[in-house]
Each structure stands twice: as C-alpha cells, then as structure tokens.
Amino acid sequence: MKKLFLFLALALPTLAHAQWRVGANVGADYNHYSIDKHYQDDVMYKDRWGMTAGIMGQYDVFDWLGVRAELDWTQKNYGRKRQILSEQNYRSINNYLQLPVMASFSFGGQTLRGFCNLGFYGGYWLNSYTKGYDYNSFSDKLFHFNQKYSFDSDRDQRWDFGYVGGAGVEYRFAKHWAAQVELRYYYSVTSNYKSSTVSDPRYHATLAMQAGVFYCF
Amino acid sequence: MKNKICLWGALLLLLTVSSCRKDSDTFVNYNSGDLVAYANAQSSYAEQFKLFWHGMDQNYCLFAYERTFGLDWDAIYDEYLPQFEALDKQESVTDDEYKALLTKVISHLHDGHYYASFLNYKTDNRVRVHPQQNRNSLTRADFEKAIGFMPNLSYYYPISWGGNGEFKMWNIASTRFNDFYNSLYKNPDKGVDWLNNKISELKFKTNHTEHEAFLLQQYSDLVYALNKIADERMLISEAVTYYNQLVLMYSFLKVPGLRAYDPALSEVGLCAFTGVTKDNIAYFYTSNFSLSLALSETLRNDQLPNLSDAGKVMLKEIETVWRQWFDNVQNLIKSGELKGVIIDIRSNPGGYANDFQYVIGSLLPTGDHEIGKVYYKRGVGRFDYSVTMPHSVSAYPEAHEVITNQPVVILTNCSSVSMSEITTLSAKELLNACQIGTTTWGGLCGLSENDAASLNYSGHIGIDDKTPVYCKIPQHVLLDLQGNCYEGVGLKPNIEVDIDSDLLESTGRDTQFERALQYIRNGN
C-alpha cells in the first residue's frame, strides 16, 4: 500500500499532462494468408485487399507516450486458385472485429509528430463470404458461386490473437483536432484452422493503411 | 528515455513474434505408389496404421458426415495405435488376427464403396476389409438373399415361353459368360441339347458308317468337355479360355450356338431383359450399369478397343433388348396406353454414370436434370471441402416421349449399389417413382481412377496389391436435393417387401415384382 502511494505521488506531476482523445479511422488493408500447401504443387494462395474502419480511444500519459485501444472492423481476405486446373478459383472475404491495445510512442513538434504503436490485439471472425467458381468433375459442369461461408466448429477457429505494430504521422490542425495516417501490421499467432492430431496451422498477416481523426480533450 | 522505451518495446515484440507461430507437420502424398512414402509400412503394423490414418485424414471426404455417427478421428488414432504397436512386438500375427483388428478400426467408417487392403508382412498375405459389407451382413435381413440374386420371372413369361402369360412380350440377352454357357443347355435347337439329340439319333442307328461313328465320338467328347466347365467349377477366366479352345477344336462339327466368347466381356458382362405385361406395364431389368458398352460406340471403343466380332454380336443383342424396352415405352406413351413402368435393379452393383440416359434418362425430357448436390475435397486438411455444387445428369439426347403421370416403380434390394442407388434417387426425385423392395446398399458417393487423384485430392490411398496399404475411397460426397446423405445407410423403400425365397423356389412367384404390379394397378 505504501509503495502504491509512493508511485502515485511520483506520477502526479506527469498526470497533469495526461490527455484523452477519441477518434475514428478508415482505410484499406492487404492480407497475406500463410498456409503450408504441402504436396499440392499447383495450388496458389493470393493476397487480397480489404477494408478496415473503427473507433479509437487514446490516453496520453506523457506527451510522448499514450495507451491506445481501438474497436475495428477489419477484413482479412485471400484467394485460392490452381495453376493447372484454373476452374478452381476461390475468393474468401473474412470480416473480423478486432480490439488492438497498443502503447503509442510519439516524437516531433506540436503540429506535426511522428508516432509508433506497438501492442497486441484480440479479434473475432464475425462472418465470411466465398465467391468464385469450381468444377464438378462428376457432371462435368462449372459452378459459379457467391455465398455465405458456413462455419464448422471442428474446423474454424473464430478467435484471433496476435501482435500489432504501426507507424505514422499526426497533424494537429486545430486546438482539439488531429489527423493521422498510419501504416499498421497485424501478425496473427492464432491459426484460423483448428489443429487435431496433425498440426496444419494457417495464419493471417494483415498490412493496413489507415487514416483517422482524433478529438483531443 | 522515451526512445529507449520505444526501442526496447519494439525489440521485445520482434523476438516474441517469431516464436509464437507453430510449424506445420510434414504431409506425405499417399495417392501414388511412391516407394519411399510406403517404405516403413512394409515391415511394421504401426507404420501401416499411421499411414492409413494420415492418408485418410488428408483424402477422405466424408469426415463431416461421419460426425453424425459420432466418429472422432483423433480418438481413433489414440485408441488403436497402441494395438498396432503391440502386434509388431508379437512373434507371429495370423491373417485372421490382423483382419480382426483392421475390421474394428475400419468399421467406424460409413463409405459404402470402402475397401482396404493391408499387407500382413509376417505372413506375406494381403488382408482385405469391406466395412459396409460387414455392416450389411450383420444388420440387413435380406443380405444373404441379395448376394448373387438375379430375378427369375419365368413364371410370368408369355404363354409361348411357358409362363402364365402375365407378360405378352419378353426378350432377354446376356454377355455374361455364365449365362452364355448356360444358354448352351436350354435350347433343343442349339448347344448341348442339340448335341445330345444328335448322339441319341446316331446311337439309335444300328449300322454306322465310319463317318457316323467318328461324329458320334466327337459329339460325345464335346459334351463331356463342355460339362467339365460346370463340373470342375472353373474360374471365369479359366473357363473362357478353355471354352474358346473347344470352339476352335470342334468348329468342324458346326454345332448351332457354339460360338466364341470374347474374354473382354467376362469382366463387364451384363444381362438385360425386358417385357410388357398384358395391361401394358413396361418392365426392364439390367444386372449392372454397363449398357453404355452396347449403346455408346465412343465408350465401347475406349473401354474395349480390341473387341472381337463375336463380342460385338453379343453387345448387339443387348442393344436389341434395350431398344425393345425403349420402343415399347415410346409407342405405349404415344398411344396413351402405358399403364406404368417397372425398372428392376435388384442386386445391381452399379457401373457407368453414362448409363443414366438409357434408363431413367429415357423417360425424362432431353437436357440436364439436377438430382442432388456434391462436394469434393479441396485441400489436404480433414475438413477442406469445396462449396456444395449442384449435380445434374443428362437425359437421353434424342427426341423422345416422356413420362408424365404414369407410375414408375424401382425394384431394389440390399445389393442395389452405387449407380443403382443414384438411379433410384433420381427416379424418386424426378419421376416421383415408388421404390419397392428393401433398402439399398448405401454406396452413393462416386469413385474415380487413381490417375486423377490430384483433381480432387481424393480417390485412393496407394495402389491395390502393390503398396502395403491400399484404400479405395470416394472422390466426392453426394447429397439429395434436400442436402441429405445416405452413405452407409442406403435408400429406404417407399414400400418394404422382402423376397419370399420359399415361394420363389416352390412356385416361381416373385413377391417384390408382384407388389410392383399391385402398386401400378391399384395406386398403393
């Protein structure tokens, strides 16, 4: 208890500089799906673009250090096709709700500052859509599809966790307003394909380019 | 200070990042007969089990369906690997012992076509397992009756054929060697009966010329030689070779009906018959679905490139029977007199999907008809599947009359398998047909050749009789239009009727056929 009081006493001067800010962001992301193809020689997994948007909250402990949390809708899309059998072509659109929590380090002047975010995120695979075409070899017919993906609790891991890091620039354009552009990277450490006796993990890695606006209290 | 915190934070993150993702296990391609992949399995039961388990994990498309039966594939590994390891430690393992353990493992699977062959390296024998056969033998009351069953409707033949006249028209043809051989004994104008008549005539004569004595000896020798085929229970391949030698040796006798049999037909032989009842119910039976060999020149040339003239003649006879069935239905529809149709596929083990157009397809409008849905493996993960796609089949392509509201009956039993079941499913969905008889086998999911394994990453594990482990597995999952799967279960009849074997034997009456007649005539 005494140690806690001592910490608070030492921190008091710095708390005077603490500042809340809230905001929103929107952007595009580019997702890479890491999967071992094993012996499927002609199968190709393609990186795909998606969207991201969310709301942000940040508590600036010092003028160079803050804690940021966001609630983002982020897409983690990818494609699967075959080089020899081009009739098999799948595009997977995956919508995640993510909660990144990051330490935000900033540097520079009052108006224009650089920043770097480092932290962790947790997310949930909300839904998924699949479109493309496939080939029914039994009846020799090509099939076009655009449909919702059905989750399978034995196959799909809907919870997603990982590391997040980003860097960007902030422009304070008014007393209480700031605009940011950021390049951010989500590195999942949770396979979205559940393991069994055999390990066949599959991971997303997502690069997001986003722009946001903060209101600083 | 702040820069140090930022720098250390970034370094810590980088260090932890790379250590948090798991590596994938190495997956081996068991579709082919690669010797390296199967090397360890040549001399270890445990390695054979692991190979089987992993091969199935990567290639079997029915795991999602198997969950409805409570299958936990991971638990199978944990439960049975120690038992296979224990076998490796034994001095000797009999084939029966190995088969018993394999049967226990594989009995959890519900693929109706499933067949596995394992090498017992301690005896150097192959051990073979058919889970659906085991399952049906234990659970189906008509299993024994259905094996090898072939309809015998002679009781109902036209009066001119010696029957009760239920049928006013009847024809039969067969390319099967057993039927071909038996036909030599059934007709006084040909074959063995003709020979016996000649022998009797010559024996009746008191003074033989030298030539007549020679002929008498030759006729007698030939009858004795032909009887040997049945008496010694020769295998089909052996019997065909022996018979064709007799045809050559005794060709100078000019025995009616004694013609060569093309060995190419012995593996794909079929029997077909057709009839029309006195009140215009058209009946068709085929013992298997290889009508395409008789009716499709393209498929015949592909499958039987070296078919002899004798073989072509026999296939022409099949074509004649089918054409009579088709023309009878067409003419009766045109005249408004068709009372109904009976398609008999009891104990029909299946065959070519192309045959659809000649049976159910000849009753449907031209074009494609959706009969169900399919999905395939699309990766080596246990649940890596394609989207579910519609599955359609093509009707008979030439312009023809079609069934409108005339009742259609499909006769099935426990040994109606594969294409027979697809035929039944299609008839029920597209023609509102009534399935009469007993539940079918439970093998609707289609198969493929191993050379197309990477098309759908399924179909076979290993090569039969070559690799120490071989499994024949389906290439896709077939569902009906409502998304139901019947694999390992079979199609239940609308009207369940078992064959009364005693009645059939004592009187020749076929209870299932009679129930079909009753349904068409009375509507129930």
XYZ file of C-alpha atoms in Angstrom, chain B:
524
model
C 14.413 7.723 -22.038
C 11.393 7.614 -24.289
C 13.400 6.484 -27.241
C 14.881 3.639 -25.202
C 11.449 2.509 -24.079
C 10.220 2.589 -27.663
C 13.277 0.714 -28.917
C 13.167 -1.993 -26.263
C 9.455 -2.413 -26.744
C 9.929 -2.936 -30.472
C 12.765 -5.431 -29.964
C 10.771 -7.423 -27.402
C 7.847 -7.577 -29.784
C 10.038 -8.753 -32.648
C 11.604 -11.504 -30.526
C 8.282 -12.873 -29.319
C 6.569 -12.585 -32.676
C 8.658 -15.174 -34.482
C 8.362 -17.737 -31.696
C 4.567 -17.762 -31.454
C 3.557 -19.459 -34.697
C 3.562 -23.246 -34.846
C 5.124 -25.151 -37.676
C 3.088 -27.463 -39.814
C 3.642 -31.211 -39.752
C 5.004 -32.723 -42.947
C 2.269 -34.217 -45.078
C 3.115 -37.054 -47.429
C 1.252 -37.696 -50.656
C -0.211 -41.196 -50.356
C -2.229 -41.023 -53.577
C 0.581 -42.532 -55.573
C 2.602 -45.667 -55.031
C 5.767 -43.808 -54.153
C 8.056 -46.435 -52.613
C 9.675 -44.014 -50.181
C 6.306 -42.982 -48.758
C 5.432 -46.636 -48.096
C 8.866 -47.911 -47.102
C 8.303 -48.058 -43.343
C 4.910 -49.694 -43.780
C 6.479 -52.712 -45.489
C 7.601 -54.099 -42.138
C 5.528 -52.537 -39.379
C 1.856 -52.737 -38.451
C 2.125 -49.482 -36.511
C 3.545 -47.719 -39.568
C 0.767 -49.168 -41.704
C -1.796 -47.807 -39.269
C -0.185 -44.359 -39.204
C -0.030 -44.284 -42.979
C -3.675 -45.361 -43.200
C -4.728 -42.784 -40.597
C -2.850 -39.886 -42.206
C -3.855 -40.930 -45.719
C -7.469 -40.933 -44.687
C -7.079 -37.642 -42.789
C -5.836 -35.997 -45.959
C -8.010 -37.667 -48.596
C -11.319 -38.872 -47.143
C -14.158 -36.511 -47.991
C -16.775 -37.952 -45.603
C -15.418 -36.843 -42.219
C -18.037 -34.126 -41.782
C -20.748 -36.723 -42.494
C -19.092 -39.304 -40.244
C -19.564 -36.935 -37.310
C -23.271 -37.748 -37.423
C -22.261 -41.271 -36.416
C -20.054 -39.946 -33.633
C -16.724 -40.592 -35.340
C -13.794 -38.872 -33.596
C -10.863 -39.485 -35.920
C -8.299 -38.189 -33.437
C -9.629 -40.571 -30.789
C -9.267 -43.440 -33.284
C -5.550 -42.669 -33.545
C -5.083 -42.601 -29.783
C -7.115 -45.757 -29.247
C -5.718 -48.016 -31.962
C -2.069 -47.073 -32.485
C -1.012 -48.895 -29.295
C -2.822 -52.007 -30.536
C -0.909 -51.978 -33.811
C 2.334 -51.339 -31.950
C 1.574 -54.380 -29.791
C 1.209 -56.510 -32.943
C 4.702 -55.517 -34.060
C 6.078 -56.976 -30.831
C 4.413 -60.348 -31.382
C 6.394 -63.276 -32.787
C 3.628 -64.106 -35.227
C 0.418 -62.485 -36.398
C -2.110 -64.543 -38.306
C -4.118 -63.055 -41.151
C -7.316 -63.536 -39.146
C -5.849 -61.700 -36.189
C -4.750 -58.782 -38.356
C -8.062 -58.717 -40.188
C -9.964 -58.646 -36.892
C -8.076 -55.559 -35.717
C -8.402 -53.811 -39.079
C -12.111 -54.598 -39.150
C -12.525 -52.985 -35.725
C -10.813 -49.781 -36.908
C -12.421 -49.527 -40.310
C -15.916 -50.460 -39.110
C -16.186 -46.865 -37.878
C -16.324 -45.680 -41.497
C -19.549 -45.420 -43.499
C -18.395 -45.116 -47.080
C -20.423 -47.756 -48.927
C -17.724 -48.484 -51.506
C -14.905 -48.550 -48.986
C -12.346 -51.271 -49.470
C -8.951 -51.587 -47.827
C -6.120 -53.996 -48.385
C -3.196 -54.315 -45.983
C -0.062 -56.440 -46.200
C 0.448 -58.792 -43.273
C 4.224 -58.686 -43.507
C 4.582 -61.641 -41.134
C 2.697 -63.956 -43.494
C 3.230 -62.020 -46.728
C -0.517 -62.207 -47.398
C -2.942 -59.396 -48.133
C -5.777 -58.844 -45.700
C -8.895 -57.187 -47.138
C -11.652 -55.312 -45.337
C -15.058 -54.146 -46.584
C -16.785 -52.284 -43.763
C -20.131 -51.791 -45.490
C -20.254 -55.462 -46.441
C -19.591 -56.367 -42.804
C -22.178 -53.868 -41.606
C -24.864 -55.033 -44.029
C -24.182 -58.702 -43.336
C -24.892 -58.064 -39.652
C -27.806 -55.652 -39.957
C -29.697 -56.457 -43.135
C -32.186 -59.298 -43.035
C -32.001 -59.775 -46.808
C -28.207 -59.632 -47.107
C -27.703 -63.346 -47.821
C -30.630 -63.493 -50.229
C -29.488 -60.419 -52.140
C -25.918 -61.619 -52.791
C -25.909 -63.081 -56.295
C -29.680 -62.707 -56.639
C -30.981 -62.402 -60.155
C -34.685 -62.035 -60.933
C -36.226 -65.104 -62.492
C -39.560 -64.083 -63.925
C -40.121 -67.237 -65.958
C -43.357 -67.805 -64.011
C -44.731 -64.665 -65.668
C -43.384 -65.346 -69.172
C -45.651 -65.227 -72.205
C -47.593 -68.409 -72.670
C -45.497 -69.189 -75.742
C -42.441 -69.141 -73.455
C -44.093 -71.472 -70.967
C -45.201 -68.871 -68.425
C -48.582 -67.805 -67.067
C -48.975 -65.091 -69.689
C -48.565 -62.085 -67.382
C -46.091 -60.823 -69.939
C -47.314 -60.675 -73.510
C -43.863 -59.801 -74.775
C -40.447 -60.843 -73.449
C -36.839 -60.733 -74.519
C -33.526 -61.449 -72.853
C -29.851 -61.077 -73.714
C -26.662 -61.568 -71.797
C -22.983 -61.019 -72.342
C -22.052 -62.740 -69.068
C -20.094 -65.919 -69.561
C -22.219 -67.894 -67.050
C -25.403 -67.005 -68.892
C -23.713 -67.629 -72.219
C -22.565 -71.063 -71.076
C -25.928 -71.945 -69.508
C -27.714 -70.971 -72.724
C -25.978 -73.939 -74.361
C -28.128 -76.185 -72.154
C -31.512 -74.534 -72.530
C -32.463 -74.756 -76.145
C -33.049 -78.025 -78.047
C -32.035 -76.295 -81.272
C -28.548 -75.470 -80.152
C -25.665 -76.256 -77.862
C -25.569 -79.307 -75.650
C -29.220 -80.235 -76.169
C -28.650 -80.285 -79.924
C -25.555 -82.435 -79.418
C -27.421 -84.850 -77.138
C -30.177 -85.160 -79.730
C -27.592 -85.955 -82.387
C -25.957 -88.505 -80.102
C -29.343 -90.169 -79.463
C -30.119 -90.296 -83.198
C -26.780 -91.874 -84.003
C -26.962 -94.352 -81.132
C -30.400 -95.403 -82.337
C -28.929 -96.412 -85.698
C -27.701 -99.980 -85.811
C -25.211 -99.775 -88.667
C -22.938 -96.762 -88.559
C -20.818 -95.616 -91.390
C -17.232 -94.798 -90.487
C -18.072 -91.102 -90.657
C -21.106 -91.522 -88.399
C -19.030 -93.403 -85.872
C -16.484 -90.614 -85.968
C -19.207 -87.958 -85.483
C -20.747 -89.883 -82.592
C -17.384 -89.976 -80.848
C -16.752 -86.276 -81.489
C -20.237 -85.208 -80.283
C -19.781 -87.241 -77.092
C -16.305 -85.862 -76.462
C -17.578 -82.306 -76.894
C -20.481 -82.796 -74.480
C -18.106 -84.251 -71.904
C -15.672 -81.332 -72.395
C -18.444 -78.711 -72.066
C -19.784 -80.350 -68.918
C -16.329 -80.105 -67.345
C -16.678 -76.322 -67.069
C -19.574 -76.703 -64.617
C -18.391 -79.945 -63.032
C -14.954 -78.573 -62.161
C -16.309 -75.135 -61.171
C -13.695 -73.395 -63.266
C -12.956 -69.749 -62.596
C -14.412 -67.459 -65.233
C -11.067 -66.589 -66.842
C -10.040 -70.245 -66.963
C -13.462 -71.310 -68.239
C -13.454 -68.699 -71.014
C -10.033 -69.799 -72.277
C -10.981 -73.474 -72.121
C -14.338 -72.891 -73.822
C -12.824 -70.867 -76.685
C -10.322 -73.654 -77.281
C -13.219 -76.113 -77.590
C -14.951 -73.820 -80.082
C -11.823 -73.826 -82.235
C -11.183 -77.556 -81.935
C -14.762 -78.575 -82.722
C -15.694 -75.869 -85.220
C -15.902 -78.519 -87.975
C -18.952 -80.017 -86.218
C -20.902 -76.804 -86.927
C -22.846 -77.026 -83.676
C -25.574 -74.337 -83.619
C -24.937 -71.798 -80.843
C -21.365 -72.909 -80.279
C -19.611 -69.614 -80.919
C -16.574 -67.917 -79.468
C -16.884 -65.810 -76.338
C -14.831 -62.616 -76.227
C -12.790 -62.631 -72.957
C -13.017 -58.811 -72.917
C -16.675 -59.180 -71.934
C -16.080 -61.500 -68.992
C -15.281 -58.604 -66.611
C -18.079 -56.347 -67.861
C -20.729 -58.840 -68.829
C -24.321 -57.921 -68.185
C -27.738 -59.495 -68.509
C -30.743 -57.450 -69.586
C -34.344 -58.406 -70.081
C -37.477 -56.582 -70.973
C -41.172 -57.317 -71.159
C -44.612 -55.779 -71.475
C -47.462 -57.096 -69.345
C -50.895 -57.849 -70.721
C -52.120 -54.442 -69.439
C -49.138 -52.526 -70.843
C -46.759 -52.176 -67.921
C -43.252 -51.918 -69.378
C -40.557 -53.814 -67.473
C -36.779 -53.543 -67.759
C -34.006 -55.295 -65.852
C -30.279 -54.818 -66.089
C -27.817 -56.799 -63.970
C -25.355 -53.912 -63.902
C -24.876 -50.498 -65.473
C -22.637 -51.238 -68.434
C -25.309 -50.672 -71.058
C -23.075 -47.941 -72.434
C -20.713 -50.585 -73.784
C -23.527 -51.753 -76.029
C -25.150 -48.409 -76.721
C -22.267 -45.920 -76.922
C -19.717 -46.523 -79.635
C -17.367 -43.951 -78.101
C -17.321 -45.605 -74.714
C -17.107 -49.087 -76.227
C -14.097 -48.153 -78.347
C -12.450 -46.593 -75.317
C -13.091 -49.449 -72.885
C -12.965 -52.427 -75.270
C -10.626 -51.351 -78.064
C -9.864 -54.923 -79.149
C -13.380 -56.300 -79.055
C -13.848 -59.197 -81.448
C -16.683 -59.614 -83.916
C -18.151 -62.264 -81.613
C -18.138 -59.742 -78.772
C -19.755 -57.088 -80.953
C -22.511 -59.547 -81.876
C -23.247 -60.190 -78.196
C -23.357 -56.484 -77.404
C -25.688 -56.008 -80.330
C -28.081 -58.441 -78.637
C -28.028 -56.260 -75.519
C -28.734 -53.239 -77.692
C -31.712 -55.069 -79.191
C -33.214 -55.725 -75.752
C -32.704 -52.131 -74.697
C -34.144 -50.861 -77.969
C -37.241 -53.029 -77.459
C -37.689 -51.558 -73.963
C -37.268 -48.032 -75.266
C -39.548 -48.508 -78.301
C -42.238 -50.233 -76.235
C -42.340 -47.316 -73.786
C -42.344 -44.778 -76.618
C -45.143 -46.500 -78.538
C -47.286 -47.019 -75.458
C -46.909 -43.369 -74.410
C -47.833 -42.209 -77.917
C -50.921 -44.407 -77.978
C -51.876 -43.366 -74.446
C -51.774 -46.990 -73.306
C -48.753 -47.032 -70.992
C -50.027 -48.141 -67.591
C -46.710 -47.881 -65.803
C -43.031 -48.699 -65.773
C -41.026 -51.116 -63.624
C -37.261 -50.768 -63.529
C -35.674 -53.719 -61.767
C -32.198 -53.072 -60.354
C -32.147 -55.676 -57.627
C -28.630 -56.891 -56.880
C -27.267 -54.474 -59.483
C -23.793 -53.448 -58.260
C -23.683 -50.243 -60.334
C -21.406 -49.183 -63.183
C -21.194 -46.311 -65.634
C -22.804 -42.981 -64.780
C -23.330 -42.608 -68.542
C -25.980 -45.357 -68.362
C -28.360 -42.904 -66.701
C -29.572 -41.615 -70.061
C -30.630 -45.100 -71.185
C -32.761 -45.987 -68.173
C -34.262 -43.094 -66.172
C -32.988 -40.610 -68.719
C -35.048 -42.213 -71.489
C -38.200 -41.341 -69.510
C -37.257 -37.683 -68.935
C -37.214 -34.663 -71.264
C -33.919 -34.108 -73.054
C -31.403 -31.902 -71.310
C -29.796 -31.849 -67.881
C -31.664 -32.623 -64.684
C -30.482 -31.762 -61.210
C -30.674 -34.802 -58.966
C -28.673 -33.691 -55.979
C -25.591 -31.895 -54.762
C -21.936 -32.810 -54.449
C -18.887 -31.523 -52.687
C -15.243 -32.510 -53.001
C -12.008 -32.288 -51.078
C -10.184 -29.076 -51.896
C -7.127 -29.443 -49.733
C -5.318 -31.881 -47.503
C -6.904 -30.688 -44.284
C -9.545 -33.009 -42.875
C -12.371 -30.519 -43.482
C -11.029 -28.745 -46.580
C -14.063 -29.002 -48.823
C -15.347 -27.322 -51.921
C -18.595 -25.398 -51.936
C -21.615 -27.653 -52.368
C -22.399 -27.755 -56.058
C -25.482 -28.904 -57.922
C -25.172 -32.303 -59.503
C -27.033 -32.861 -62.735
C -27.329 -35.745 -65.134
C -28.200 -35.815 -68.802
C -31.321 -37.420 -70.199
C -31.442 -39.380 -73.434
C -30.354 -36.845 -76.048
C -32.574 -37.806 -78.976
C -36.132 -36.547 -79.128
C -38.479 -38.929 -77.351
C -41.764 -39.207 -75.491
C -41.591 -38.736 -71.725
C -43.359 -39.990 -68.628
C -45.986 -37.509 -67.476
C -48.062 -39.066 -64.723
C -47.701 -42.792 -65.344
C -46.488 -44.558 -62.190
C -42.865 -45.663 -62.116
C -41.583 -48.359 -59.769
C -37.938 -49.066 -58.944
C -37.280 -52.524 -57.521
C -34.307 -52.609 -55.140
C -32.700 -54.828 -52.563
C -29.711 -54.786 -50.221
C -27.321 -55.410 -53.132
C -28.510 -52.475 -55.231
C -25.349 -50.376 -55.094
C -23.800 -47.185 -56.423
C -25.288 -46.297 -59.820
C -28.345 -48.354 -58.836
C -28.808 -46.059 -55.879
C -28.256 -42.931 -57.942
C -30.841 -44.302 -60.382
C -33.273 -44.872 -57.516
C -32.644 -41.421 -56.040
C -33.090 -39.751 -59.439
C -36.279 -41.668 -60.220
C -37.809 -40.725 -56.866
C -36.883 -37.059 -57.291
C -37.580 -36.573 -60.978
C -40.340 -39.076 -61.755
C -41.990 -39.349 -58.330
C -41.142 -43.045 -58.565
C -42.074 -45.549 -55.882
C -39.187 -47.615 -54.550
C -40.353 -51.129 -53.716
C -38.308 -53.895 -52.152
C -35.697 -53.447 -49.456
C -33.213 -50.733 -48.500
C -30.301 -50.294 -50.875
C -26.662 -50.912 -50.028
C -25.525 -47.401 -49.005
C -22.846 -46.589 -51.564
C -23.844 -43.451 -53.487
C -20.638 -41.432 -53.370
C -18.795 -41.760 -56.645
C -15.370 -43.207 -57.286
C -12.540 -42.222 -59.570
C -9.394 -43.683 -61.043
C -6.151 -43.048 -59.211
C -4.569 -41.227 -62.128
C -6.970 -38.346 -61.442
C -6.201 -38.211 -57.713
C -4.878 -34.630 -57.713
C -8.044 -33.424 -59.445
C -9.847 -33.587 -56.116
C -7.094 -34.864 -53.789
C -9.063 -37.997 -53.042
C -9.963 -41.345 -54.522
C -7.252 -43.792 -53.494
C -4.528 -44.330 -50.975
C -1.762 -46.390 -52.514
C -2.094 -48.957 -55.279
C -4.017 -52.196 -54.781
C -1.837 -55.278 -54.398
C 1.277 -53.157 -54.710
C 1.637 -50.841 -51.720
C 1.449 -52.331 -48.202
C -1.636 -50.220 -47.553
C -4.371 -49.548 -50.085
C -7.728 -47.871 -49.556
C -10.365 -47.126 -52.136
C -12.236 -44.038 -51.041
C -14.825 -41.823 -52.731
C -13.953 -38.767 -54.769
C -16.948 -36.740 -53.603
C -19.948 -36.695 -51.287
C -23.353 -36.976 -52.945
C -26.404 -35.433 -51.306
C -30.002 -35.421 -52.397
C -31.757 -32.193 -53.353
C -32.583 -31.524 -49.695
C -28.926 -31.947 -48.681
C -29.305 -35.397 -47.087
C -26.564 -38.009 -47.362
C -27.371 -41.728 -47.440
C -23.870 -43.127 -47.474
C -23.536 -46.237 -45.339
C -27.291 -46.165 -44.737
C -28.951 -46.705 -48.111
C -32.231 -45.564 -49.596
C -35.276 -46.842 -47.766
C -38.102 -48.107 -49.953
C -41.480 -46.437 -50.054
C -42.994 -49.919 -49.813
C -40.913 -52.506 -47.985
C -41.286 -56.013 -49.342
C -38.788 -58.813 -48.940
C -38.452 -61.625 -51.449
C -40.171 -64.810 -50.281
C -37.438 -67.293 -51.127
C -39.590 -70.344 -50.352
C -42.420 -69.127 -52.551
C -39.975 -68.265 -55.317
C -38.378 -71.681 -55.166
C -41.599 -73.659 -54.962
C -43.743 -71.704 -57.412
C -41.518 -69.215 -59.207
C -43.513 -66.263 -57.860
C -41.604 -63.093 -57.091
C -43.246 -61.193 -54.215
C -41.415 -57.940 -54.937
C -42.361 -57.972 -58.615
C -45.982 -58.750 -57.755
C -46.080 -55.882 -55.262
C -44.846 -53.574 -58.019
C -47.656 -54.752 -60.282
C -50.147 -54.198 -57.470
C -48.864 -50.655 -56.858
C -49.155 -49.692 -60.506
C -52.595 -51.265 -60.910
C -54.150 -50.078 -57.653
C -52.160 -46.958 -56.817
C -50.955 -48.299 -53.455
